[in-house]
PDB file of C-alpha atoms in Angstrom:
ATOM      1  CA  UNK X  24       0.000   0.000   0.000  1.00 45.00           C
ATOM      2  CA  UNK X  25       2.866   2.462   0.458  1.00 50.00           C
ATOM      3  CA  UNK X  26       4.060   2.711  -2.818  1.00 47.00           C
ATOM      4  CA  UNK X  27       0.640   2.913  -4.133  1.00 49.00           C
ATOM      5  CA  UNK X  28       0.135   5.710  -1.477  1.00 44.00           C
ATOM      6  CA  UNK X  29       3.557   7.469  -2.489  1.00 44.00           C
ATOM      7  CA  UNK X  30       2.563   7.263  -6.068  1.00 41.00           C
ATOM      8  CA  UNK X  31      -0.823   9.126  -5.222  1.00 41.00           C
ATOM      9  CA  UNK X  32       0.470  11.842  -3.243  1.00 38.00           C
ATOM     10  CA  UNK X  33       3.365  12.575  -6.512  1.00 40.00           C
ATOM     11  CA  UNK X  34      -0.008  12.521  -8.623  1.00 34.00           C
ATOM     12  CA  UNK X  35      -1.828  14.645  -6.178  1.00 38.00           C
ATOM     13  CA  UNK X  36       1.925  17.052  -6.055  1.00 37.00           C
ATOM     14  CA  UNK X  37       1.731  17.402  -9.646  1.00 33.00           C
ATOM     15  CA  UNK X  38      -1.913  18.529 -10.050  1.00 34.00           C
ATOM     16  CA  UNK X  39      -1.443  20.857  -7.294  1.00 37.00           C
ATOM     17  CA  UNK X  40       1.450  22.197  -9.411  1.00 37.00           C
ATOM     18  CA  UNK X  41      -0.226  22.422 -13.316  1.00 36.00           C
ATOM     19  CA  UNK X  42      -3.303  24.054 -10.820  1.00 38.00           C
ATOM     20  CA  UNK X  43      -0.967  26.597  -9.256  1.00 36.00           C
ATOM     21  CA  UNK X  44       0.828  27.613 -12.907  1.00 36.00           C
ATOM     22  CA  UNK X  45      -2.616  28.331 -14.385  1.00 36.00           C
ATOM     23  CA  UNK X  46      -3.916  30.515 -11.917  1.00 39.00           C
ATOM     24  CA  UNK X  47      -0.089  32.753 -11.781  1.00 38.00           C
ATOM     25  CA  UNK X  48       0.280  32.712 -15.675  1.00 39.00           C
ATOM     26  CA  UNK X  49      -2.511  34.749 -16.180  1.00 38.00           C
ATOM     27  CA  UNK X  50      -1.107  37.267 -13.199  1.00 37.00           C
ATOM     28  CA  UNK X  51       1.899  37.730 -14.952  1.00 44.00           C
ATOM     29  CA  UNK X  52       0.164  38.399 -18.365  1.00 39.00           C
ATOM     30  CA  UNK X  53      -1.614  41.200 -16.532  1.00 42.00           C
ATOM     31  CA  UNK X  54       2.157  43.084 -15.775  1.00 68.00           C
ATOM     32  CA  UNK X  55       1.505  45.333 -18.745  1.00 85.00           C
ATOM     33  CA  UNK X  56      -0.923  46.700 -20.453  1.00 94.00           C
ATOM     34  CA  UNK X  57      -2.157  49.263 -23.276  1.00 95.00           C
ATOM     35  CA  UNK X  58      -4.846  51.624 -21.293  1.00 95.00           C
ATOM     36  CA  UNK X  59      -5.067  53.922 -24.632  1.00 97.00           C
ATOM     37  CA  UNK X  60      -4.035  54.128 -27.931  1.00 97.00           C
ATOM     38  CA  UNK X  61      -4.433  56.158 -30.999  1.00 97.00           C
ATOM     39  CA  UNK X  62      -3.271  56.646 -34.422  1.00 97.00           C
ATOM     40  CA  UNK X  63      -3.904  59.600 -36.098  1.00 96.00           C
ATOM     41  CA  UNK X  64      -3.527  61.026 -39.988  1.00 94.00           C
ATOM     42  CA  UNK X  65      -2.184  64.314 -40.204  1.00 93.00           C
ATOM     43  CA  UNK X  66      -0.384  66.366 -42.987  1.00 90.00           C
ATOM     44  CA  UNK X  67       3.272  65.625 -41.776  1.00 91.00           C
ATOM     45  CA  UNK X  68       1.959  61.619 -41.431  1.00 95.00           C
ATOM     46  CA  UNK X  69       0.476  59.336 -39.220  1.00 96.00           C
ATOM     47  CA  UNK X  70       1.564  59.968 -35.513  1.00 97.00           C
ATOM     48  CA  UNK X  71       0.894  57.399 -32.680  1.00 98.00           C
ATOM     49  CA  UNK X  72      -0.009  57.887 -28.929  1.00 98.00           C
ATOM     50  CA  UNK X  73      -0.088  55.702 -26.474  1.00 98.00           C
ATOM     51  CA  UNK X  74      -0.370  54.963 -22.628  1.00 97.00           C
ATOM     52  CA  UNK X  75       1.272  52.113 -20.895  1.00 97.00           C
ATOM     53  CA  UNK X  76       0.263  50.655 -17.531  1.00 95.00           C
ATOM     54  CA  UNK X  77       3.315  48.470 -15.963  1.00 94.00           C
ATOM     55  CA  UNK X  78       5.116  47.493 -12.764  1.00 92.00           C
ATOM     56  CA  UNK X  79       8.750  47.134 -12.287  1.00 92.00           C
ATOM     57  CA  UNK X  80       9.198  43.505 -10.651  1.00 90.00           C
ATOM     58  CA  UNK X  81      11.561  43.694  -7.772  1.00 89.00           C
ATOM     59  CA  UNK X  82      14.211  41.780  -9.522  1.00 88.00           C
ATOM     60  CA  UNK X  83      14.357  44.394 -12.079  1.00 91.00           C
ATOM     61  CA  UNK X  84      13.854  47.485  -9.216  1.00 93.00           C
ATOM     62  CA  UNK X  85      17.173  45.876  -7.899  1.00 91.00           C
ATOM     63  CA  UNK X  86      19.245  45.708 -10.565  1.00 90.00           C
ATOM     64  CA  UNK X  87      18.456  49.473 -11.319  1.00 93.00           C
ATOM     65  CA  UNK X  88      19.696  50.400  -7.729  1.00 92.00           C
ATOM     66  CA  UNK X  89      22.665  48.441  -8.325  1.00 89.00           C
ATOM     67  CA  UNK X  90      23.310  50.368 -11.046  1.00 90.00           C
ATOM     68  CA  UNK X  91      22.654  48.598 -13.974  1.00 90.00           C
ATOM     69  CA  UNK X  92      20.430  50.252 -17.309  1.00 93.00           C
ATOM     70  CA  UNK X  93      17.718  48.776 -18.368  1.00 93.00           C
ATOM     71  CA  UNK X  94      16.514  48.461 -21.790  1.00 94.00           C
ATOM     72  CA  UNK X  95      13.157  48.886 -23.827  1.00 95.00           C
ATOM     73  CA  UNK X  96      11.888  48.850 -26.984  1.00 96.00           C
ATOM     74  CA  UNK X  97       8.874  50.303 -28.724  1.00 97.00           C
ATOM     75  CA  UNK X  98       7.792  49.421 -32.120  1.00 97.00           C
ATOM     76  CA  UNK X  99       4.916  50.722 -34.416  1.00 98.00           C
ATOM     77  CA  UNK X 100       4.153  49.183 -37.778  1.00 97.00           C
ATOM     78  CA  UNK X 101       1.730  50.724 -40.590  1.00 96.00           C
ATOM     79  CA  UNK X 102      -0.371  48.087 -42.581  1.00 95.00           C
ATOM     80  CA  UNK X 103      -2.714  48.317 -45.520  1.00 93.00           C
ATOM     81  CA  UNK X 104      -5.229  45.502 -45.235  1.00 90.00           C
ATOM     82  CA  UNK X 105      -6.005  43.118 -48.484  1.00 83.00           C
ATOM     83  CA  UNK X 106      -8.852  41.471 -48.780  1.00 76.00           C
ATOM     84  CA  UNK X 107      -7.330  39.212 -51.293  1.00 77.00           C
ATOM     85  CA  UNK X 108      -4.205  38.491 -49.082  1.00 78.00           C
ATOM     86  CA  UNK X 109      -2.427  39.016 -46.185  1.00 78.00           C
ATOM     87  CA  UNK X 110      -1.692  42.729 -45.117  1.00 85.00           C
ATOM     88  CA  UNK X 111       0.873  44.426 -46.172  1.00 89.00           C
ATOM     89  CA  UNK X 112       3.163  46.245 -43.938  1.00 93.00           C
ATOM     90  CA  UNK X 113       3.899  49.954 -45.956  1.00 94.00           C
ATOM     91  CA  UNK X 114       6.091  51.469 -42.573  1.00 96.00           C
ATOM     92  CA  UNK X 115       7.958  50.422 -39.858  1.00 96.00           C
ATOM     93  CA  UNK X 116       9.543  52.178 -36.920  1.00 96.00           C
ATOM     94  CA  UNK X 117      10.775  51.721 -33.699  1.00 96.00           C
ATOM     95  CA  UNK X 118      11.750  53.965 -30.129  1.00 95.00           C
ATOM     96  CA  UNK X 119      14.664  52.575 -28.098  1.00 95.00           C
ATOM     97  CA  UNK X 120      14.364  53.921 -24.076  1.00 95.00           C
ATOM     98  CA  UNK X 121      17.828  53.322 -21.796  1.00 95.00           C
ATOM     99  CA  UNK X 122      16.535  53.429 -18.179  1.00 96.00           C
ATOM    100  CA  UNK X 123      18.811  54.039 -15.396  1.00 95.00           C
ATOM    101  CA  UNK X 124      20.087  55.099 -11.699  1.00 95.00           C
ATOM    102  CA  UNK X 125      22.701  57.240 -10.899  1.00 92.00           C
ATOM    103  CA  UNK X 126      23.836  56.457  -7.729  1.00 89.00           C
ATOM    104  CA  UNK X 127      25.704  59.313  -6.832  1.00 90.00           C
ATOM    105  CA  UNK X 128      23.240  62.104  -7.781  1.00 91.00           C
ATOM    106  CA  UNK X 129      20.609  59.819  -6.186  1.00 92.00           C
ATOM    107  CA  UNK X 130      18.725  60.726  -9.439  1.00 95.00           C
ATOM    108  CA  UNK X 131      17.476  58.757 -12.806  1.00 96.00           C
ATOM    109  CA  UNK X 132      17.623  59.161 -15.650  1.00 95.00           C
ATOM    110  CA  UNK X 133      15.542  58.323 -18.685  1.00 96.00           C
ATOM    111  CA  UNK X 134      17.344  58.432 -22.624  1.00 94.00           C
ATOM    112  CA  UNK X 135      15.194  58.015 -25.749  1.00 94.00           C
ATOM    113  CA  UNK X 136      16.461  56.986 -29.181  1.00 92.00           C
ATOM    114  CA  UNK X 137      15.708  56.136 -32.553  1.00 90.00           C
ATOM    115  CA  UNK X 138      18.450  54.250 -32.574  1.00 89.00           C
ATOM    116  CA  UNK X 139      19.619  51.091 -29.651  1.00 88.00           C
ATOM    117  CA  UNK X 140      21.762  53.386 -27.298  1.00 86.00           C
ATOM    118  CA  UNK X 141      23.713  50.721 -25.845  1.00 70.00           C
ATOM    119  CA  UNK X 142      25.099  50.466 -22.680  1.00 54.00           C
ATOM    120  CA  UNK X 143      27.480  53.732 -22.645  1.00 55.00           C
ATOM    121  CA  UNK X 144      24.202  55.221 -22.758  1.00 54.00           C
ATOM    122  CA  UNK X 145      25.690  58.249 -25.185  1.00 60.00           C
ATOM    123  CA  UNK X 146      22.218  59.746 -26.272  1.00 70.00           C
ATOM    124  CA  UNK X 147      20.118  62.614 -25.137  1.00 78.00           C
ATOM    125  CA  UNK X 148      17.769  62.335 -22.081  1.00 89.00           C
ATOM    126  CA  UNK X 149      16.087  63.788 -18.937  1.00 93.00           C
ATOM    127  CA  UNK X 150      16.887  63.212 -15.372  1.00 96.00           C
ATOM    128  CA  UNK X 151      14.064  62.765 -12.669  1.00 97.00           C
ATOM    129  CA  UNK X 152      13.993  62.821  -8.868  1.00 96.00           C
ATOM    130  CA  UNK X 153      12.294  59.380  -8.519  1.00 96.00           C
ATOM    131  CA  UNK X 154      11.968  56.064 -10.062  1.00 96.00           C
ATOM    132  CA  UNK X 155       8.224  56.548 -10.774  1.00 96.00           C
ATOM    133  CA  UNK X 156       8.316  59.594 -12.663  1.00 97.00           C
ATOM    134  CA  UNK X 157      11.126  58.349 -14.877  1.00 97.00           C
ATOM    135  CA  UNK X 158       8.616  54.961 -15.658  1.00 97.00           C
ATOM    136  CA  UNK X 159       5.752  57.221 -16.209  1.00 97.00           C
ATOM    137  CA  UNK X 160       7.502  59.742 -18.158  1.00 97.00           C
ATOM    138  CA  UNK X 161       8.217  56.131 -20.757  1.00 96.00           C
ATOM    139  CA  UNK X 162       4.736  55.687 -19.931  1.00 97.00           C
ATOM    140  CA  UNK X 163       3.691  58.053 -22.252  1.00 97.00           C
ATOM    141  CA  UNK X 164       4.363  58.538 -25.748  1.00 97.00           C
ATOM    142  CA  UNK X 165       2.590  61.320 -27.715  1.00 96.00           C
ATOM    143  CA  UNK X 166       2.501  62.472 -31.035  1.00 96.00           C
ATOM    144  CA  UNK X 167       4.921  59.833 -32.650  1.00 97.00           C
ATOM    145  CA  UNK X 168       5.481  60.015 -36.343  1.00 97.00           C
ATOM    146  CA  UNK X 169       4.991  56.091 -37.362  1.00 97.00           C
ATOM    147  CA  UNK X 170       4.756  56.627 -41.314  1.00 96.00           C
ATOM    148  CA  UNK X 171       4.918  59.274 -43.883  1.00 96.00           C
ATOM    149  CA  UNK X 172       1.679  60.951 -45.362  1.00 93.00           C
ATOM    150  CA  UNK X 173       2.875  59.042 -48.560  1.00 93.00           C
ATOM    151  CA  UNK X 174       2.654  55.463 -47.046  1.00 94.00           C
ATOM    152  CA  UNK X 175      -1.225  55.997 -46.823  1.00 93.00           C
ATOM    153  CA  UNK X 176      -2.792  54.715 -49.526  1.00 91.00           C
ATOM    154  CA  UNK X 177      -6.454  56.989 -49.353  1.00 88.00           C
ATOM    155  CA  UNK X 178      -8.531  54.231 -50.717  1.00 87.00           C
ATOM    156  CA  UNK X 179      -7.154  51.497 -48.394  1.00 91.00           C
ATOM    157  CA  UNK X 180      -8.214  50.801 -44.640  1.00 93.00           C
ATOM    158  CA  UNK X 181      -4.990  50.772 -42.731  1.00 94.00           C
ATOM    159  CA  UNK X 182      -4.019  48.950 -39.469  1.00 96.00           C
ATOM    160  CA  UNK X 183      -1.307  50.026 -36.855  1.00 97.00           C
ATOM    161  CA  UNK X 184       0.355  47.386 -34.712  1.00 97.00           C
ATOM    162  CA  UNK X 185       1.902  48.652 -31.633  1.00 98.00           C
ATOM    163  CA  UNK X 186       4.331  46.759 -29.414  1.00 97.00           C
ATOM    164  CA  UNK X 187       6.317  47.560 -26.264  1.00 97.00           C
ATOM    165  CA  UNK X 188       8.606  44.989 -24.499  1.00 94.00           C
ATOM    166  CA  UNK X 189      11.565  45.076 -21.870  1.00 92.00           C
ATOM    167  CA  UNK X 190      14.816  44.522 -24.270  1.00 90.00           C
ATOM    168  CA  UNK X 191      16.902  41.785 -22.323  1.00 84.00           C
ATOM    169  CA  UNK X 192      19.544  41.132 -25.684  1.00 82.00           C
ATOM    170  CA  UNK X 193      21.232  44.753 -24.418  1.00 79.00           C
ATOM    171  CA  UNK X 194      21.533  43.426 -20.801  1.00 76.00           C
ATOM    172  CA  UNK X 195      24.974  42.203 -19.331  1.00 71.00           C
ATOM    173  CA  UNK X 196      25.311  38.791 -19.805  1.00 72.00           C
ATOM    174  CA  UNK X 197      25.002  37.225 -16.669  1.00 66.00           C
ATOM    175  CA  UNK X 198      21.376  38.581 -16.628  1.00 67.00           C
ATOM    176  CA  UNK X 199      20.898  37.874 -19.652  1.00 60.00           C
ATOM    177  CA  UNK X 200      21.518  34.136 -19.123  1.00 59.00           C
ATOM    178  CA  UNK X 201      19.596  34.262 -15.818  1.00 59.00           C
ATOM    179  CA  UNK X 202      16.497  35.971 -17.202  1.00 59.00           C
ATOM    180  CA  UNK X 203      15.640  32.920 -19.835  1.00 58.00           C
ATOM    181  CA  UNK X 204      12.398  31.139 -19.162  1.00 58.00           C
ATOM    182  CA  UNK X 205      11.998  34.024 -15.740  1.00 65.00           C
ATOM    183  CA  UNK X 206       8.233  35.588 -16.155  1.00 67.00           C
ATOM    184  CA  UNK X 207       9.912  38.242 -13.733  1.00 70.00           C
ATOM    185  CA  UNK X 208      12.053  39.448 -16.569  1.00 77.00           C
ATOM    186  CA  UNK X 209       9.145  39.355 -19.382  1.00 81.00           C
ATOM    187  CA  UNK X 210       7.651  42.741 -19.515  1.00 89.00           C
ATOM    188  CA  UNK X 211       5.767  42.835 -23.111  1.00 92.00           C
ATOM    189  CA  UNK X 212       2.601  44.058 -24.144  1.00 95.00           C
ATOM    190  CA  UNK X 213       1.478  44.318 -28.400  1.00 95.00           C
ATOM    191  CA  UNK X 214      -1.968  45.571 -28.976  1.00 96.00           C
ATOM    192  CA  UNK X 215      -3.713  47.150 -32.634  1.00 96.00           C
ATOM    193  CA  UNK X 216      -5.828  50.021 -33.471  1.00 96.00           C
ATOM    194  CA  UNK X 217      -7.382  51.436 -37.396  1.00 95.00           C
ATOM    195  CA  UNK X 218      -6.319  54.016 -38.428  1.00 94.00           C
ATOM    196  CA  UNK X 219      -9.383  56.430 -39.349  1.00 91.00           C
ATOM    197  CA  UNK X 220      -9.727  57.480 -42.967  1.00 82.00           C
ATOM    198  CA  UNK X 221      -9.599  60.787 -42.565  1.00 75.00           C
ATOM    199  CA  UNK X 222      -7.005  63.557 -41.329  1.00 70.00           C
ATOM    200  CA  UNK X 223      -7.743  64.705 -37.627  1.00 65.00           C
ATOM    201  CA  UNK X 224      -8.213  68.251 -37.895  1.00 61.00           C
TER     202      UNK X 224
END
């Protein structure tokens, strides 16, 4: 009866397990979100704004008070639906933000780029007196050209796809090895809006 027993309470272990990953997966889904977001046509192109809703995870808070960056990335993407096929993507773009501490000035610091600013950090930026209004200042984007006026096709219905993730590729390395398969370390949210027909006026 006792290995029979033993072999239960493994089952009963294992259920317990699956039971407890389903109800924290969709927890840690929830870490980011899109609260609004809007594309817009105007005469210089289409501009994108967005708000972001996301905690830092404490593994993440303490790496930044050690001193180390962190990295994200923001992507937009312009597509012309087909009915006939699949859509076709007409403009691309992304926004490249280089978080950080700065231990002796006790202040952050928050650089944006169209380009990956890498970990010298050599790019312009703005320094706040706390962590949260350095996140909420990335928080925010407004007004950000996507796509030239000429990349709208005015007979077309157009999609934009809008992504934001935590970039772990630009970390050191030891983090980078110790943030695979780490839900702590997965900060990523994508979401999709039309783009109305006509210029906003």
């Amino acid at each position: 009866m006792r290995p029979r027993l033993a072999a239960w309470v493994r089952f009963a272990l294992l259920i317990l397990a699956c039971a407890v990953a389903a109800v924290a997966g969709p927890v840690r889904a929830e870490l980011a979100d899109v609260t609004m977001l809007r594309a817009e046509r105007t005469d210089e192109g289409v501009v994108l704004s967005a708000t972001l809703r996301f905690d830092l995870p404490t593994v993440i808070e303490d790496a930044l008070a050690k001193g180390i960056p962190m990295f994200f990335v923001a992507g937009a993407a312009l597509q012309r639906e087909r009915w006939y096929w699949y859509d076709r993507q007409v403009a691309q773009t992304v926004r490249h933000f280089r978080l950080s501490y700065q231990p002796l000035t006790r202040r952050w610091r928050l650089q944006v780029s169209a380009a990956p600013i890498g970990s010298s950090g050599l790019s312009l930026g703005q320094n706040f007196d706390t962590r949260e209004e350095a996140v909420a200042a990335m928080q925010r984007i407004s007004n950000w050209k996507i796509a030239e006026s000429t990349d709208v096709d005015p007979d077309s219905k157009h999609l934009v796809q809008f992504r934001f993730r935590l970039d772990v590729s630009q970390l050191p390395r030891p983090f980078q090895i110790g943030a695979v398969g780490q839900s702590e370390w997965q900060i990523s949210v994508a979401r999709s809006v039309r783009l109305p027909t006509e210029a906003a006026r």
